[in-house]
Structures are given as structure tokens and as C-alpha cells.
PDB file of C-alpha atoms in Angstrom:
ATOM      1  CA  UNK A  21      -0.319   0.228  -0.029  1.00 59.00           C
ATOM      2  CA  UNK A  22       2.846   2.194   0.494  1.00 60.00           C
ATOM      3  CA  UNK A  23       4.140   1.372  -2.605  1.00 62.00           C
ATOM      4  CA  UNK A  24       0.931   2.297  -4.346  1.00 66.00           C
ATOM      5  CA  UNK A  25       0.706   5.943  -2.506  1.00 56.00           C
ATOM      6  CA  UNK A  26       4.360   7.172  -2.934  1.00 54.00           C
ATOM      7  CA  UNK A  27       3.984   5.983  -6.840  1.00 58.00           C
ATOM      8  CA  UNK A  28       1.699   8.449  -7.460  1.00 61.00           C
ATOM      9  CA  UNK A  29       2.971  11.096  -5.450  1.00 52.00           C
ATOM     10  CA  UNK A  30       5.764  10.680  -7.679  1.00 58.00           C
ATOM     11  CA  UNK A  31       3.308  10.943 -10.342  1.00 59.00           C
ATOM     12  CA  UNK A  32       1.566  13.733  -9.503  1.00 54.00           C
ATOM     13  CA  UNK A  33       4.875  15.641  -8.527  1.00 55.00           C
ATOM     14  CA  UNK A  34       6.527  14.683 -12.453  1.00 56.00           C
ATOM     15  CA  UNK A  35       2.662  15.808 -13.842  1.00 54.00           C
ATOM     16  CA  UNK A  36       2.709  18.740 -12.004  1.00 52.00           C
ATOM     17  CA  UNK A  37       5.598  21.261 -14.224  1.00 54.00           C
ATOM     18  CA  UNK A  38       3.788  19.296 -17.796  1.00 55.00           C
ATOM     19  CA  UNK A  39       0.258  21.147 -15.399  1.00 55.00           C
ATOM     20  CA  UNK A  40       1.950  24.318 -14.977  1.00 53.00           C
ATOM     21  CA  UNK A  41       3.686  25.091 -18.316  1.00 79.00           C
ATOM     22  CA  UNK A  42       2.558  28.313 -19.367  1.00 93.00           C
ATOM     23  CA  UNK A  43       0.418  29.105 -22.671  1.00 93.00           C
ATOM     24  CA  UNK A  44       3.876  30.346 -24.505  1.00 94.00           C
ATOM     25  CA  UNK A  45       5.592  26.457 -23.406  1.00 95.00           C
ATOM     26  CA  UNK A  46       2.080  24.578 -24.698  1.00 95.00           C
ATOM     27  CA  UNK A  47       2.646  26.987 -27.616  1.00 95.00           C
ATOM     28  CA  UNK A  48       5.783  26.167 -28.360  1.00 96.00           C
ATOM     29  CA  UNK A  49       5.186  22.463 -27.662  1.00 96.00           C
ATOM     30  CA  UNK A  50       2.506  22.335 -29.674  1.00 96.00           C
ATOM     31  CA  UNK A  51       5.045  23.947 -32.621  1.00 97.00           C
ATOM     32  CA  UNK A  52       7.295  21.288 -32.059  1.00 97.00           C
ATOM     33  CA  UNK A  53       4.492  18.504 -32.155  1.00 97.00           C
ATOM     34  CA  UNK A  54       3.175  20.154 -35.885  1.00 98.00           C
ATOM     35  CA  UNK A  55       6.824  20.360 -37.416  1.00 97.00           C
ATOM     36  CA  UNK A  56       7.649  17.042 -36.597  1.00 97.00           C
ATOM     37  CA  UNK A  57       4.389  15.443 -37.786  1.00 97.00           C
ATOM     38  CA  UNK A  58       4.598  17.225 -41.031  1.00 97.00           C
ATOM     39  CA  UNK A  59       8.337  16.318 -41.482  1.00 97.00           C
ATOM     40  CA  UNK A  60       6.947  12.877 -40.749  1.00 98.00           C
ATOM     41  CA  UNK A  61       4.036  13.360 -43.390  1.00 98.00           C
ATOM     42  CA  UNK A  62       6.676  14.522 -46.054  1.00 98.00           C
ATOM     43  CA  UNK A  63       8.272  11.508 -45.582  1.00 98.00           C
ATOM     44  CA  UNK A  64       5.929   9.693 -45.733  1.00 98.00           C
ATOM     45  CA  UNK A  65       4.713  11.461 -48.929  1.00 98.00           C
ATOM     46  CA  UNK A  66       8.566  10.829 -50.487  1.00 98.00           C
ATOM     47  CA  UNK A  67       8.411   7.134 -49.261  1.00 98.00           C
ATOM     48  CA  UNK A  68       5.114   6.849 -51.584  1.00 98.00           C
ATOM     49  CA  UNK A  69       6.163   8.919 -54.875  1.00 98.00           C
ATOM     50  CA  UNK A  70       9.656   6.681 -54.615  1.00 98.00           C
ATOM     51  CA  UNK A  71       7.095   3.653 -53.984  1.00 98.00           C
ATOM     52  CA  UNK A  72       4.966   4.289 -56.948  1.00 98.00           C
ATOM     53  CA  UNK A  73       7.703   5.187 -59.251  1.00 98.00           C
ATOM     54  CA  UNK A  74       9.630   1.482 -58.566  1.00 98.00           C
ATOM     55  CA  UNK A  75       5.763   0.072 -59.229  1.00 98.00           C
ATOM     56  CA  UNK A  76       5.310   2.352 -62.500  1.00 98.00           C
ATOM     57  CA  UNK A  77       9.277   0.867 -63.801  1.00 98.00           C
ATOM     58  CA  UNK A  78       8.587  -2.241 -62.767  1.00 98.00           C
ATOM     59  CA  UNK A  79       5.200  -2.275 -64.425  1.00 98.00           C
ATOM     60  CA  UNK A  80       7.184  -1.546 -67.772  1.00 98.00           C
ATOM     61  CA  UNK A  81       9.822  -3.887 -67.311  1.00 98.00           C
ATOM     62  CA  UNK A  82       7.030  -6.502 -67.294  1.00 98.00           C
ATOM     63  CA  UNK A  83       5.255  -5.131 -70.536  1.00 98.00           C
ATOM     64  CA  UNK A  84       8.357  -5.074 -72.291  1.00 98.00           C
ATOM     65  CA  UNK A  85       9.008  -8.501 -70.756  1.00 98.00           C
ATOM     66  CA  UNK A  86       5.528 -10.292 -71.765  1.00 98.00           C
ATOM     67  CA  UNK A  87       6.005  -7.754 -75.655  1.00 98.00           C
ATOM     68  CA  UNK A  88       9.782 -10.118 -76.095  1.00 98.00           C
ATOM     69  CA  UNK A  89       7.699 -13.367 -74.854  1.00 98.00           C
ATOM     70  CA  UNK A  90       5.302 -13.021 -77.404  1.00 98.00           C
ATOM     71  CA  UNK A  91       7.752 -12.410 -80.215  1.00 98.00           C
ATOM     72  CA  UNK A  92       9.974 -15.503 -79.384  1.00 98.00           C
ATOM     73  CA  UNK A  93       6.638 -17.081 -79.270  1.00 98.00           C
ATOM     74  CA  UNK A  94       6.249 -16.144 -82.823  1.00 98.00           C
ATOM     75  CA  UNK A  95      10.216 -17.058 -83.624  1.00 98.00           C
ATOM     76  CA  UNK A  96       9.499 -20.193 -82.044  1.00 98.00           C
ATOM     77  CA  UNK A  97       6.825 -20.855 -84.007  1.00 98.00           C
ATOM     78  CA  UNK A  98       8.376 -19.564 -87.365  1.00 98.00           C
ATOM     79  CA  UNK A  99      11.281 -22.029 -86.897  1.00 98.00           C
ATOM     80  CA  UNK A 100       9.125 -25.144 -85.902  1.00 98.00           C
ATOM     81  CA  UNK A 101       7.237 -24.405 -89.587  1.00 98.00           C
ATOM     82  CA  UNK A 102      10.539 -23.678 -91.133  1.00 98.00           C
ATOM     83  CA  UNK A 103      12.026 -27.603 -89.774  1.00 98.00           C
ATOM     84  CA  UNK A 104       8.795 -29.226 -90.506  1.00 97.00           C
ATOM     85  CA  UNK A 105       8.969 -27.886 -94.248  1.00 97.00           C
ATOM     86  CA  UNK A 106      13.509 -28.725 -94.004  1.00 98.00           C
ATOM     87  CA  UNK A 107      12.354 -32.097 -92.589  1.00 98.00           C
ATOM     88  CA  UNK A 108       9.535 -32.576 -95.609  1.00 97.00           C
ATOM     89  CA  UNK A 109      12.169 -31.889 -98.100  1.00 97.00           C
ATOM     90  CA  UNK A 110      14.391 -33.394 -96.706  1.00 98.00           C
ATOM     91  CA  UNK A 111      12.352 -37.123 -96.769  1.00 97.00           C
ATOM     92  CA  UNK A 112      12.323 -36.111-100.372  1.00 97.00           C
ATOM     93  CA  UNK A 113      15.340 -35.989-101.240  1.00 97.00           C
ATOM     94  CA  UNK A 114      16.548 -38.894 -99.361  1.00 97.00           C
ATOM     95  CA  UNK A 115      13.757 -40.870-101.400  1.00 97.00           C
ATOM     96  CA  UNK A 116      14.673 -39.801-104.621  1.00 96.00           C
ATOM     97  CA  UNK A 117      18.587 -40.450-103.700  1.00 96.00           C
ATOM     98  CA  UNK A 118      17.504 -43.804-102.736  1.00 96.00           C
ATOM     99  CA  UNK A 119      15.330 -44.180-106.346  1.00 95.00           C
ATOM    100  CA  UNK A 120      18.665 -42.597-108.090  1.00 95.00           C
ATOM    101  CA  UNK A 121      20.965 -45.527-106.379  1.00 95.00           C
ATOM    102  CA  UNK A 122      18.412 -48.555-106.561  1.00 94.00           C
ATOM    103  CA  UNK A 123      17.853 -47.575-110.916  1.00 93.00           C
ATOM    104  CA  UNK A 124      21.874 -47.597-110.389  1.00 90.00           C
ATOM    105  CA  UNK A 125      22.130 -50.591-108.875  1.00 90.00           C
ATOM    106  CA  UNK A 126      19.604 -52.404-111.331  1.00 86.00           C
ATOM    107  CA  UNK A 127      21.583 -51.597-114.330  1.00 70.00           C
ATOM    108  CA  UNK A 128      19.633 -48.781-115.795  1.00 60.00           C
ATOM    109  CA  UNK A 129      21.219 -45.718-116.818  1.00 59.00           C
TER     110      UNK A 129
END
């Protein structure tokens, strides 16, 4: 009980000067608090602007990457078609060569 009473007395003693502040002191404290809040707000605004800039740049890079992917997919499709065409041509050439060897081996000129 004595400890709680002593703590209460100390708390009132510490709060006394705060309660006895002059109007000028309260005004100064309020101005300092306002400046601190303004500084924090401005810092938060700068952070937000930087985050938006980073997001915008990332979106641009993503769009470019998607365009490059689409171009690469188209190039791959074209390469697949060219390979199929070349394989068909190769099969035809192999058949012509095979037929020519068979004719030669068969004695025909």
C-alpha cells in the first residue's frame, strides 16, 4: 500500500511541471509537435512517391518482357514450321537419292 501511495505522489510530482506550463510553453510544444508531424508526413509522401515510381518502372519492364515473350513465341513457331518444311524436303531428297541408287544398282541408266 505504501509503495502505491509513493508511486502516486511521484507521478503527481512529475506531472506538476507539465500542468504548470505557460501558454507560451504549450504553444512551443504544439508547434514542435506540428513540425514533427509535418516532417513525418512529408517523409511518408516521399516514400510513397518512390514506391509508385518503382512500381511504374516494374510495370514497364513487365510490359516489355511480355512483348519480348510474344515475339520469341512467334519466332519459335516460325522456326518449328521451317524445321517441318526442311524435314519434308529432306525426306523427299532421301527418297529421290534412294531411287537413284536403286536404278544404278539395277543397271538402268
